[in-house]
CSV table of C-alpha atoms in Angstrom, one decimal:
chain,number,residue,atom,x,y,z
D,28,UNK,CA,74.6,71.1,56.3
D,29,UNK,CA,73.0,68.0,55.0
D,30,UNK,CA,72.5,68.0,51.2
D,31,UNK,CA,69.2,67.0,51.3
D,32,UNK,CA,68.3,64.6,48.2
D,33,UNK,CA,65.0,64.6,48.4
D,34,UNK,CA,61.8,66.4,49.5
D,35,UNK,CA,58.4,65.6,50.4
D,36,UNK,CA,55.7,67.7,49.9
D,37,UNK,CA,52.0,67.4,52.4
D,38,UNK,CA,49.4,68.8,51.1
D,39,UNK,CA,46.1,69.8,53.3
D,40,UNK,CA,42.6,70.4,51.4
D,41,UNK,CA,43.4,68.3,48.8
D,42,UNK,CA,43.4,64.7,50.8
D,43,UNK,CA,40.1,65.6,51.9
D,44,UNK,CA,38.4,65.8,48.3
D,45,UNK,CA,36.6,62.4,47.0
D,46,UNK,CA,36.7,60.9,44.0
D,47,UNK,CA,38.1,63.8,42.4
D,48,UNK,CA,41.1,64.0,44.0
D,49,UNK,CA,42.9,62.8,41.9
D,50,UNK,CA,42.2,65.9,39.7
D,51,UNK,CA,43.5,68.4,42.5
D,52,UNK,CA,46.5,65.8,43.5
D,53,UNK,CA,47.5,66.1,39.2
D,54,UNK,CA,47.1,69.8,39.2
D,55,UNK,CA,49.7,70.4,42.3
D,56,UNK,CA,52.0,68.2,40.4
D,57,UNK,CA,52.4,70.2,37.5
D,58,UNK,CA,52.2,73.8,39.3
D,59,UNK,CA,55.5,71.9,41.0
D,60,UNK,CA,57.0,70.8,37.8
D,61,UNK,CA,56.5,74.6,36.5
D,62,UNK,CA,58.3,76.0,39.2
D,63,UNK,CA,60.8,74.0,39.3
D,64,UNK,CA,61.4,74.8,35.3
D,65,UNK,CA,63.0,78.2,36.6
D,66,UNK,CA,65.2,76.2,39.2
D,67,UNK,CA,68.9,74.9,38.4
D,68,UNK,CA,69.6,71.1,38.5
D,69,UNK,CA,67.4,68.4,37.4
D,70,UNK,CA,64.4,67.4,39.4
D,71,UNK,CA,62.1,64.6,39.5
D,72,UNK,CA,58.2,64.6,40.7
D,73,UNK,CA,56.7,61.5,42.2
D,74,UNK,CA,53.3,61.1,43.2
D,75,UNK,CA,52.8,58.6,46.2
D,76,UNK,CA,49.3,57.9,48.3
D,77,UNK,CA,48.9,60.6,49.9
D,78,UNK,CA,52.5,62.3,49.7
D,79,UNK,CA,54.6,64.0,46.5
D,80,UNK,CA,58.0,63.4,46.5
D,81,UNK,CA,60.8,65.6,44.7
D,82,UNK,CA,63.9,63.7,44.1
D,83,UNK,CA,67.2,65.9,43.5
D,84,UNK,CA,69.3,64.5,40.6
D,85,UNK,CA,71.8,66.7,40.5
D,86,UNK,CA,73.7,70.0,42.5
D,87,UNK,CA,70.7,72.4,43.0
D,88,UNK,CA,70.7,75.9,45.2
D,89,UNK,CA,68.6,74.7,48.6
D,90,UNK,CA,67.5,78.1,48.6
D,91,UNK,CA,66.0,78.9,45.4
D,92,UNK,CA,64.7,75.3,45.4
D,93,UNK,CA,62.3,76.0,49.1
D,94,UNK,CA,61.6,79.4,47.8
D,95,UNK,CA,60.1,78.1,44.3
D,96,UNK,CA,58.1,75.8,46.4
D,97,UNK,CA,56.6,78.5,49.1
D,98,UNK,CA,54.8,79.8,45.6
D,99,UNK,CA,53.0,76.9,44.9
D,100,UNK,CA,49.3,77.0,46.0
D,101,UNK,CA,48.0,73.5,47.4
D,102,UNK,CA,51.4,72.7,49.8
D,103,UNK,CA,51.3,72.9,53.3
D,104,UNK,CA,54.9,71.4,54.2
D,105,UNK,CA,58.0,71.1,52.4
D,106,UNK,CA,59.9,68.6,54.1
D,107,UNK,CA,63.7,67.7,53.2
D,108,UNK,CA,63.9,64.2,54.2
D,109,UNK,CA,65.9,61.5,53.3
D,110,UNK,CA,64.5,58.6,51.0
D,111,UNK,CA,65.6,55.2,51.4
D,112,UNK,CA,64.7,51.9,50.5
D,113,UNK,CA,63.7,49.3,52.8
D,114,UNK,CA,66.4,48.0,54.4
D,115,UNK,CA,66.6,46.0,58.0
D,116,UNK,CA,66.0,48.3,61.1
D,117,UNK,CA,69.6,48.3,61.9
D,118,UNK,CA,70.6,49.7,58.8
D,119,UNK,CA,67.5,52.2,58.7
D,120,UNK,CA,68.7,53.4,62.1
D,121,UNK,CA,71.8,53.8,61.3
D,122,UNK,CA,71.1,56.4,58.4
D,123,UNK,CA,68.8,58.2,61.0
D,124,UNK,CA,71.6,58.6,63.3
D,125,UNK,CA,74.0,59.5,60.7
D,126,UNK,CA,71.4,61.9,59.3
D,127,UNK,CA,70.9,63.2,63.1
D,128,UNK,CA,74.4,63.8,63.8
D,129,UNK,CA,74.7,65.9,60.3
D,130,UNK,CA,71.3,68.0,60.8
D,131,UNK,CA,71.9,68.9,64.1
D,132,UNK,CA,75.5,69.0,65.0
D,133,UNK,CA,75.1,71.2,68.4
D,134,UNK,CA,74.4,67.6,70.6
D,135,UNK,CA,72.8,69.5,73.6
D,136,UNK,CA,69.0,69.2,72.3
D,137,UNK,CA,66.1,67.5,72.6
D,138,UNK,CA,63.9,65.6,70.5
D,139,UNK,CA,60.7,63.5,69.9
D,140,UNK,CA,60.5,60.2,67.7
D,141,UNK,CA,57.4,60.2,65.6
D,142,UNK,CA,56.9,57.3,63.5
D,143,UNK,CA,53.9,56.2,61.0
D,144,UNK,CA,53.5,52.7,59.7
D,145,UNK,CA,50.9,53.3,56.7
D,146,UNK,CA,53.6,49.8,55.5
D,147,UNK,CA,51.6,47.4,57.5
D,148,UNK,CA,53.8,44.5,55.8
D,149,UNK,CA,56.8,46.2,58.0
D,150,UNK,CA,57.3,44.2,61.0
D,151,UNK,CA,58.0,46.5,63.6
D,152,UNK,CA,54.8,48.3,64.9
D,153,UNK,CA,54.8,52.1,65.8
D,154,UNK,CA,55.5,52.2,69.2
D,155,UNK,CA,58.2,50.1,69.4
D,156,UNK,CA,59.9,51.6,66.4
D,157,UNK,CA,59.9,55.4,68.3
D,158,UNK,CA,61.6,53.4,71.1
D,159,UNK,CA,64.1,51.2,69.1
D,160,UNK,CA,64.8,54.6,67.0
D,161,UNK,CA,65.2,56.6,69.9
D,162,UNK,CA,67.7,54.0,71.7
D,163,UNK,CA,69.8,54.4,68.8
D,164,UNK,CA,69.9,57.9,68.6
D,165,UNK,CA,70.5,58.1,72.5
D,166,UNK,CA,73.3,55.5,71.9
D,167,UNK,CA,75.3,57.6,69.6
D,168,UNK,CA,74.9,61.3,71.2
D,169,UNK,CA,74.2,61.0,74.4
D,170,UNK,CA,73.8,64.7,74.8
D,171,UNK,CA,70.9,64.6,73.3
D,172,UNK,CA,67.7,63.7,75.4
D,173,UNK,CA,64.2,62.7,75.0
D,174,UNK,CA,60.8,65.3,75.4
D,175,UNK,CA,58.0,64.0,74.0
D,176,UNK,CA,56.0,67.1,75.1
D,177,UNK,CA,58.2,69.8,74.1
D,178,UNK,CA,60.8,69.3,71.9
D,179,UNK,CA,63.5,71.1,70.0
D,180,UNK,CA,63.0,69.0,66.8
D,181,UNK,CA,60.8,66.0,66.2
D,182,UNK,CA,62.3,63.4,63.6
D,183,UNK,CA,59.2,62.2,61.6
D,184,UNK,CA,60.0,58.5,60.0
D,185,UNK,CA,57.4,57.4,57.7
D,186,UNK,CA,57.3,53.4,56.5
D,187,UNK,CA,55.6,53.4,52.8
D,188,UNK,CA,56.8,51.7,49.8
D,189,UNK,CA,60.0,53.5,50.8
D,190,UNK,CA,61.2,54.7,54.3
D,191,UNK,CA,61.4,58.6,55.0
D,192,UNK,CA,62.5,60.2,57.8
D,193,UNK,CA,63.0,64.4,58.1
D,194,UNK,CA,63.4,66.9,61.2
D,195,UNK,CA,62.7,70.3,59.5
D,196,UNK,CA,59.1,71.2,58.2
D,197,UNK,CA,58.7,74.4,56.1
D,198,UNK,CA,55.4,75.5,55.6
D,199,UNK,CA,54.2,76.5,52.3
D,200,UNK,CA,51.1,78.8,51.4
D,201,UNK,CA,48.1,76.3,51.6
D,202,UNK,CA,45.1,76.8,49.8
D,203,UNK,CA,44.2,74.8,46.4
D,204,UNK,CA,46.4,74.2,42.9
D,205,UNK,CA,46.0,77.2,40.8
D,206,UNK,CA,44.1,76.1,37.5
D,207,UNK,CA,41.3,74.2,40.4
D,208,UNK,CA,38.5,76.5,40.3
D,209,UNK,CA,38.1,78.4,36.9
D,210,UNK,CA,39.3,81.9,36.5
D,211,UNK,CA,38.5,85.1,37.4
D,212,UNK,CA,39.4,88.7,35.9
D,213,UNK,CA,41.4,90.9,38.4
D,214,UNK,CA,40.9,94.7,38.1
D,215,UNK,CA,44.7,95.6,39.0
D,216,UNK,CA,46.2,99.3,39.6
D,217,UNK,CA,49.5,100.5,41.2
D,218,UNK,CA,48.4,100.2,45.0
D,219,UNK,CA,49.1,97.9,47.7
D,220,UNK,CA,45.4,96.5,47.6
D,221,UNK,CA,44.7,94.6,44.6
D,222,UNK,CA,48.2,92.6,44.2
D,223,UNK,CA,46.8,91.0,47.3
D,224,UNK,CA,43.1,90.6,46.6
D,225,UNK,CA,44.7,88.9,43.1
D,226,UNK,CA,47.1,86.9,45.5
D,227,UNK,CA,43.7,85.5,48.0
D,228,UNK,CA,41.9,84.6,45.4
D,229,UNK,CA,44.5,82.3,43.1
D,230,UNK,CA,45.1,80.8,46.6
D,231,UNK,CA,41.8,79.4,46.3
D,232,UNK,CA,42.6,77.8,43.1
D,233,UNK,CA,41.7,80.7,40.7
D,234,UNK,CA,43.4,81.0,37.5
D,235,UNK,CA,44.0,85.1,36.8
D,236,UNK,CA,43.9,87.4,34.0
D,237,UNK,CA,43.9,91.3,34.8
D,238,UNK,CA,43.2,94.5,33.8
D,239,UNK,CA,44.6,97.7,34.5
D,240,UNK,CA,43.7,101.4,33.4
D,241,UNK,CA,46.6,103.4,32.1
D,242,UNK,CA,45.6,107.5,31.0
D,243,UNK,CA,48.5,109.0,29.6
D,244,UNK,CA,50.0,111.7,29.4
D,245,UNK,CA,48.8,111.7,33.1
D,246,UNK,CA,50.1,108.5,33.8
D,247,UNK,CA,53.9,107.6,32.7
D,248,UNK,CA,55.3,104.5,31.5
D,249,UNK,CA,56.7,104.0,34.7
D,250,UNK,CA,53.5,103.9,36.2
D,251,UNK,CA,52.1,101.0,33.7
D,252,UNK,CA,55.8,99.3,33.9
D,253,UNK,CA,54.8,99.2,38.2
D,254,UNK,CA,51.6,97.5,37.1
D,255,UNK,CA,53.1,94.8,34.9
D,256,UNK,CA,56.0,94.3,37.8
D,257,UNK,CA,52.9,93.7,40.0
D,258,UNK,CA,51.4,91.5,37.9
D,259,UNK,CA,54.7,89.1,37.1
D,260,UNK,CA,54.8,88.9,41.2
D,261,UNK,CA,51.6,87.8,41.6
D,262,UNK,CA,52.3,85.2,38.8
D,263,UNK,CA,55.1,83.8,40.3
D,264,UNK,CA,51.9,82.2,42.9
D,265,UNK,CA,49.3,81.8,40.2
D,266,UNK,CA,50.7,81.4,36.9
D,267,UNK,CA,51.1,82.8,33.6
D,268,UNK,CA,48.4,86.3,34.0
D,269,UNK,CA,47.0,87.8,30.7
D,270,UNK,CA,47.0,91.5,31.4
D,271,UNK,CA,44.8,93.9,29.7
D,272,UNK,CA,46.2,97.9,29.3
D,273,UNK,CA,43.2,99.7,28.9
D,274,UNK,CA,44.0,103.5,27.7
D,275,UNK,CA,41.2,105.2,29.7
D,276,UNK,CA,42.3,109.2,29.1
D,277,UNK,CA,39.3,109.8,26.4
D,278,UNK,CA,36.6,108.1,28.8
D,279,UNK,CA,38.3,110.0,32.2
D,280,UNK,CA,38.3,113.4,30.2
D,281,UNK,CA,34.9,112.8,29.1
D,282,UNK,CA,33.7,111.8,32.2
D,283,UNK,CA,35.3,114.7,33.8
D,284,UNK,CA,34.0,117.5,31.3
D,285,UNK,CA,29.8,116.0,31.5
D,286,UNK,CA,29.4,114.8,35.6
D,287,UNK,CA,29.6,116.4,38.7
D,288,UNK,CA,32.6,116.1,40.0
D,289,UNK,CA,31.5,114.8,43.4
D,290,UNK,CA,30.8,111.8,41.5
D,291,UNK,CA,33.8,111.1,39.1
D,292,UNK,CA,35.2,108.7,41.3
D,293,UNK,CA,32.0,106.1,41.5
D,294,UNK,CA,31.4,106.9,37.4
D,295,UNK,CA,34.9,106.3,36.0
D,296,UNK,CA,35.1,102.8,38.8
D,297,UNK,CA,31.7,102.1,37.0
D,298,UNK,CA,33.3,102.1,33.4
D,299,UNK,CA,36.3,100.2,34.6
D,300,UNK,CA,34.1,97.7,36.3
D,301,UNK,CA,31.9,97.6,32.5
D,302,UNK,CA,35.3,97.6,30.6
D,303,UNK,CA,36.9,94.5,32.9
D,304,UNK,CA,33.4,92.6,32.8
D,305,UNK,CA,33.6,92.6,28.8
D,306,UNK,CA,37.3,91.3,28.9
D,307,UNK,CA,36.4,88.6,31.3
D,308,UNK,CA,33.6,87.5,29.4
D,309,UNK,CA,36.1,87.6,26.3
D,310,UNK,CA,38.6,85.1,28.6
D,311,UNK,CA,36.0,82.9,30.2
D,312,UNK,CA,36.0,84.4,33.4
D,313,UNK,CA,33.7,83.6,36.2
D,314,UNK,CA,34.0,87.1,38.1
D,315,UNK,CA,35.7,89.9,38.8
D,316,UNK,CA,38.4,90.9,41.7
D,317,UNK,CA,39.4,93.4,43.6
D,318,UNK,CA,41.3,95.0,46.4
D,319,UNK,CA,38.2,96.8,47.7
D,320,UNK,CA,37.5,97.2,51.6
D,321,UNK,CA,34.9,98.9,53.7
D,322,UNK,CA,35.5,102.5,54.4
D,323,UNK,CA,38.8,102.5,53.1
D,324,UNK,CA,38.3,105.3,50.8
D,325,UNK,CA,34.8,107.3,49.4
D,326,UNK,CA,34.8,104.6,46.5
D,327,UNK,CA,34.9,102.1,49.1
D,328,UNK,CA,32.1,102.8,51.2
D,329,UNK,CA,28.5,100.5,51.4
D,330,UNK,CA,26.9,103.0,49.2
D,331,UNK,CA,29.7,103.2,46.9
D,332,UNK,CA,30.3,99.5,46.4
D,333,UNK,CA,26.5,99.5,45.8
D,334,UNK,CA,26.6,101.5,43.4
D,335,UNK,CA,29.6,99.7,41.3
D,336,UNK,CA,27.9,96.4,41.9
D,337,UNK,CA,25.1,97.9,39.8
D,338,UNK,CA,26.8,97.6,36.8
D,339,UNK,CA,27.7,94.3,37.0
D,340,UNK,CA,26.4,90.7,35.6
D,341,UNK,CA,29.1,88.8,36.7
D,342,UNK,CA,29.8,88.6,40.1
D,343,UNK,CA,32.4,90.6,42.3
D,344,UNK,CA,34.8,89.1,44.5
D,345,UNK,CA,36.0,91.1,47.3
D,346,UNK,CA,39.0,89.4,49.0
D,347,UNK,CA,39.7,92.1,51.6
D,348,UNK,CA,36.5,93.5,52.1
D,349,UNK,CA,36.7,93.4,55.8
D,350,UNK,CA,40.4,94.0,56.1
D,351,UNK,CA,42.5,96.6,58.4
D,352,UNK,CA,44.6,98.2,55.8
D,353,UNK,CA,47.7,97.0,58.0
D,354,UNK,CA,46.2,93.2,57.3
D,355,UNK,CA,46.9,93.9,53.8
D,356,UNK,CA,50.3,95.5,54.4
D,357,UNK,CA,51.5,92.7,55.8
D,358,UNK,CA,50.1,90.4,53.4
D,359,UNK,CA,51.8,92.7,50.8
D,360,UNK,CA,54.7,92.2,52.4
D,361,UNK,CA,54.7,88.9,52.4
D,362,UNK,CA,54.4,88.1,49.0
D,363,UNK,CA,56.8,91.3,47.9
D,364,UNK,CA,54.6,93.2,46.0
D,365,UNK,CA,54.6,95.9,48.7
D,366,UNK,CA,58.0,98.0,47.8
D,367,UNK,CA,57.1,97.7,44.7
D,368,UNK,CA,52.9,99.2,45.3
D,369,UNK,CA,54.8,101.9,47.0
D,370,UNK,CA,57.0,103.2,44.4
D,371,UNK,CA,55.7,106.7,44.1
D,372,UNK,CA,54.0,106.3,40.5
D,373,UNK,CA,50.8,107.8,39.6
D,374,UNK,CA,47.5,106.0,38.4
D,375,UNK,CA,44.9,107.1,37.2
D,376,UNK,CA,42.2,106.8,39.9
D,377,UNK,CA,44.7,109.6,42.0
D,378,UNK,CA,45.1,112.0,39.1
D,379,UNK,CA,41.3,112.4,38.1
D,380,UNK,CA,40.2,112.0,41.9
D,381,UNK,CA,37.9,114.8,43.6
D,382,UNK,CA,38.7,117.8,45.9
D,383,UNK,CA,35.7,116.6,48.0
D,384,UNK,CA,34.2,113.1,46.4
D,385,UNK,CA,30.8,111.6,47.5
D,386,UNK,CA,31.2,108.8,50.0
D,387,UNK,CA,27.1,107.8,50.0
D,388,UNK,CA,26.2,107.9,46.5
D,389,UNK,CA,22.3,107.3,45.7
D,390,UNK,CA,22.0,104.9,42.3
D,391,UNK,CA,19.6,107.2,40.7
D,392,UNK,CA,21.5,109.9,41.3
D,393,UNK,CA,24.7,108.2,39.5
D,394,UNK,CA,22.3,106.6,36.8
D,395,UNK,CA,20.9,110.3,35.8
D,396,UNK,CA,24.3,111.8,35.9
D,397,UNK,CA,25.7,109.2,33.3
D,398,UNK,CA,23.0,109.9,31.0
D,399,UNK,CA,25.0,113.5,30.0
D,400,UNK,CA,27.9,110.7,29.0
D,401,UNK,CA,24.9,109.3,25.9
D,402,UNK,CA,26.4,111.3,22.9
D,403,UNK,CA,29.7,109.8,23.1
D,404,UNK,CA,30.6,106.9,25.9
D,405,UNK,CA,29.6,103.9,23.5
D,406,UNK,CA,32.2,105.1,20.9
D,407,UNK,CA,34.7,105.9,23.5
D,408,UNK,CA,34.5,102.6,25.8
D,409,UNK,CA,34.5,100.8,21.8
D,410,UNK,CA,37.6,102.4,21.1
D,411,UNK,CA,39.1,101.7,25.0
D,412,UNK,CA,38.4,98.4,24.0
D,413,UNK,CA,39.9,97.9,20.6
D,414,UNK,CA,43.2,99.7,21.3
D,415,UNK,CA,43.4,97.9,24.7
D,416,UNK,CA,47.1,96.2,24.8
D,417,UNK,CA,47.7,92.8,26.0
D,418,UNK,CA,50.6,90.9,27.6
D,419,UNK,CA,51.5,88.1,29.1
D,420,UNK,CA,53.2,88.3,33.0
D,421,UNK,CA,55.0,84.9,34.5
């Protein structure tokens, strides 16, 4: 296997932006930098027009390297290449073959020369340099053959300040740097759902804090330990996430003793979505997240969201909201937060839940039934509030 030295890294989004790019370009660099801080060997990050390059200074695990860069937000290829300096063409082509013969040592394949010439100082133009490249490589393995439309590898050679040239292209996740596009508070449980709405969203370029609702003794440690495994996933992708334990027992039990029980579901979502609002206001956060989807479940439904929405200043962002639950498996599974949302662990949305819940609740309706709550919610969401335990996930 060729011990690749260096890598270059295409981005997508980003080279369209204007005279901010630079901004976007800076903020991919250091997401890089950060995951490569949990990587062994020494690494260093070069910004080119147009192109980042990672140079490998010392032994490193290929592996853990590519996987550490399929997290990072804002890449769309990871490409080990070689990087070389400018040499004459001979010389350049003979690295290629010797590079050729290394990557692909089963001779009976076919291939497609792709060269760019962003050098316009170098004095062979495009064309003839796939030809003269493609000679060469024909020269020394003459298994190998040319097919320009379908090929089994294409070797890229780029001609910048340096020379480049690669065969393999490893896509990463796309979307923008994390850290881009402010930050938003993600309402985070146990399931399979909201790991993945979190997940959409810092794709974007959203920086994440969360929240999650914790009610023992109905809920066990191991339960709020699933959570905060959750949450360290998703931050491998978008960072260092602030989570907010919320005990929530006293509200639920409140809730549950005053309201009909039809309607516990779309009360207690109401209090979480006031109880996450006032922590993302806390964090300057733009919004709130979560896993929510039409029809999934009676909380879920048009009426229901409706009636969730009502409580809210900020504004709701709803990832998945027209998503086939197996969309979001497979998403889930993806990103390896799935075995993990399946553990079977209780939260507290499935202990409290109702026999027969209400899946078109009216506002009003809701509205009157929370005013039996007046004597003592305000203490009780106060107290959720200042006993509320906060970590950091990464």
């Amino acid at each position: 296997m060729v011990q690749y030295k260096a890598f270059l890294i295409k981005y997508g989004e980003i080279a369209i932006k204007g005279k901010n790019r630079h901004v976007f370009e800076e903020a991919l660099e250091r997401q890089i930098k950060r995951n490569l801080r949990d990587c062994e060997g020494e690494f260093a990050v070069e910004r080119q027009t147009g192109r980042i390059f990672i140079r490998c200074l010392s032994d490193y695990d290929y592996d853990e390297l590519v996987g550490a860069l399929t997290r990072v937000f804002g890449i769309i290829w990871i490409c080990p290449c070689v990087l070389t300096e400018i040499k004459s063409f001979d010389e350049t082509a003979g690295e290629i073959v010797r590079y050729i013969g290394e990557a692909f040592p089963d001779r009976h394949v076919s291939f497609k020369v792709k060269a760019r010439r962003p050098n316009k100082k170098y004095p062979i133009h495009t064309m003839d340099l796939n030809a003269m490249i493609g000679e060469k490589i024909l020269d020394a393995y003459p298994e190998m053959t040319v097919d320009v439309h379908h090929p089994d590898f294409e070797l890229n050679v780029e001609i910048r300040e340096q020379i480049n040239f690669y065969a393999r292209m490893i896509p990463g996740p796309g979307g923008m740097p994390v850290g881009t596009n402010g930050k938003a508070m993600l309402l985070l449980s146990g399931g399979i759902d909201s790991p993945v709405a979190g997940w959409m969203i810092a794709k974007r370029g959203v920086t994440l804090d969360a929240t999650y609702f914790h009610a023992p003794p109905y809920t066990s440690e191991r339960a709020k330990q699933k959570v905060i495994d959750l949450a360290e996933q998703v931050a491998k992708y978008a960072g260092p996430i602030r989570l907010h334990i919320v005990n929530f027992t006293d509200i639920q039990l409140y809730i549950y003793e005053q309201c009909p029980h039809d309607e516990l579901t779309i009360i207690m979502r109401r209090y979480m979505m006031r109880i996450a609002e006032h922590f993302a206001r806390e964090n300057g956060c733009m919004g709130l997240i979560t896993g929510e989807s039409i029809g999934q479940v009676a909380s879920q439904t048009m009426q229901s969201l409706l009636c969730t929405n009502a409580v809210c200043q900020l504004p709701v962002y709803r990832p998945l909201i027209g998503f086939d639950k197996q969309d979001i498996v497979s998403i889930a599974e993806k990103i390896d937060t799935y075995e993990t949302s399946i553990l079977p662990y209780e939260d507290c949305c499935t202990i409290f839940v109702a026999r027969h819940p209400v899946t078109k609740p009216r506002l009003e309706i809701i509205e009157r039934s929370e005013l039996k709550l007046a004597e003592r919610i305000e203490d009780l969401y106060r107290q959720a509030i200042e006993t509320t335990e906060t970590i950091i996930c990464e």
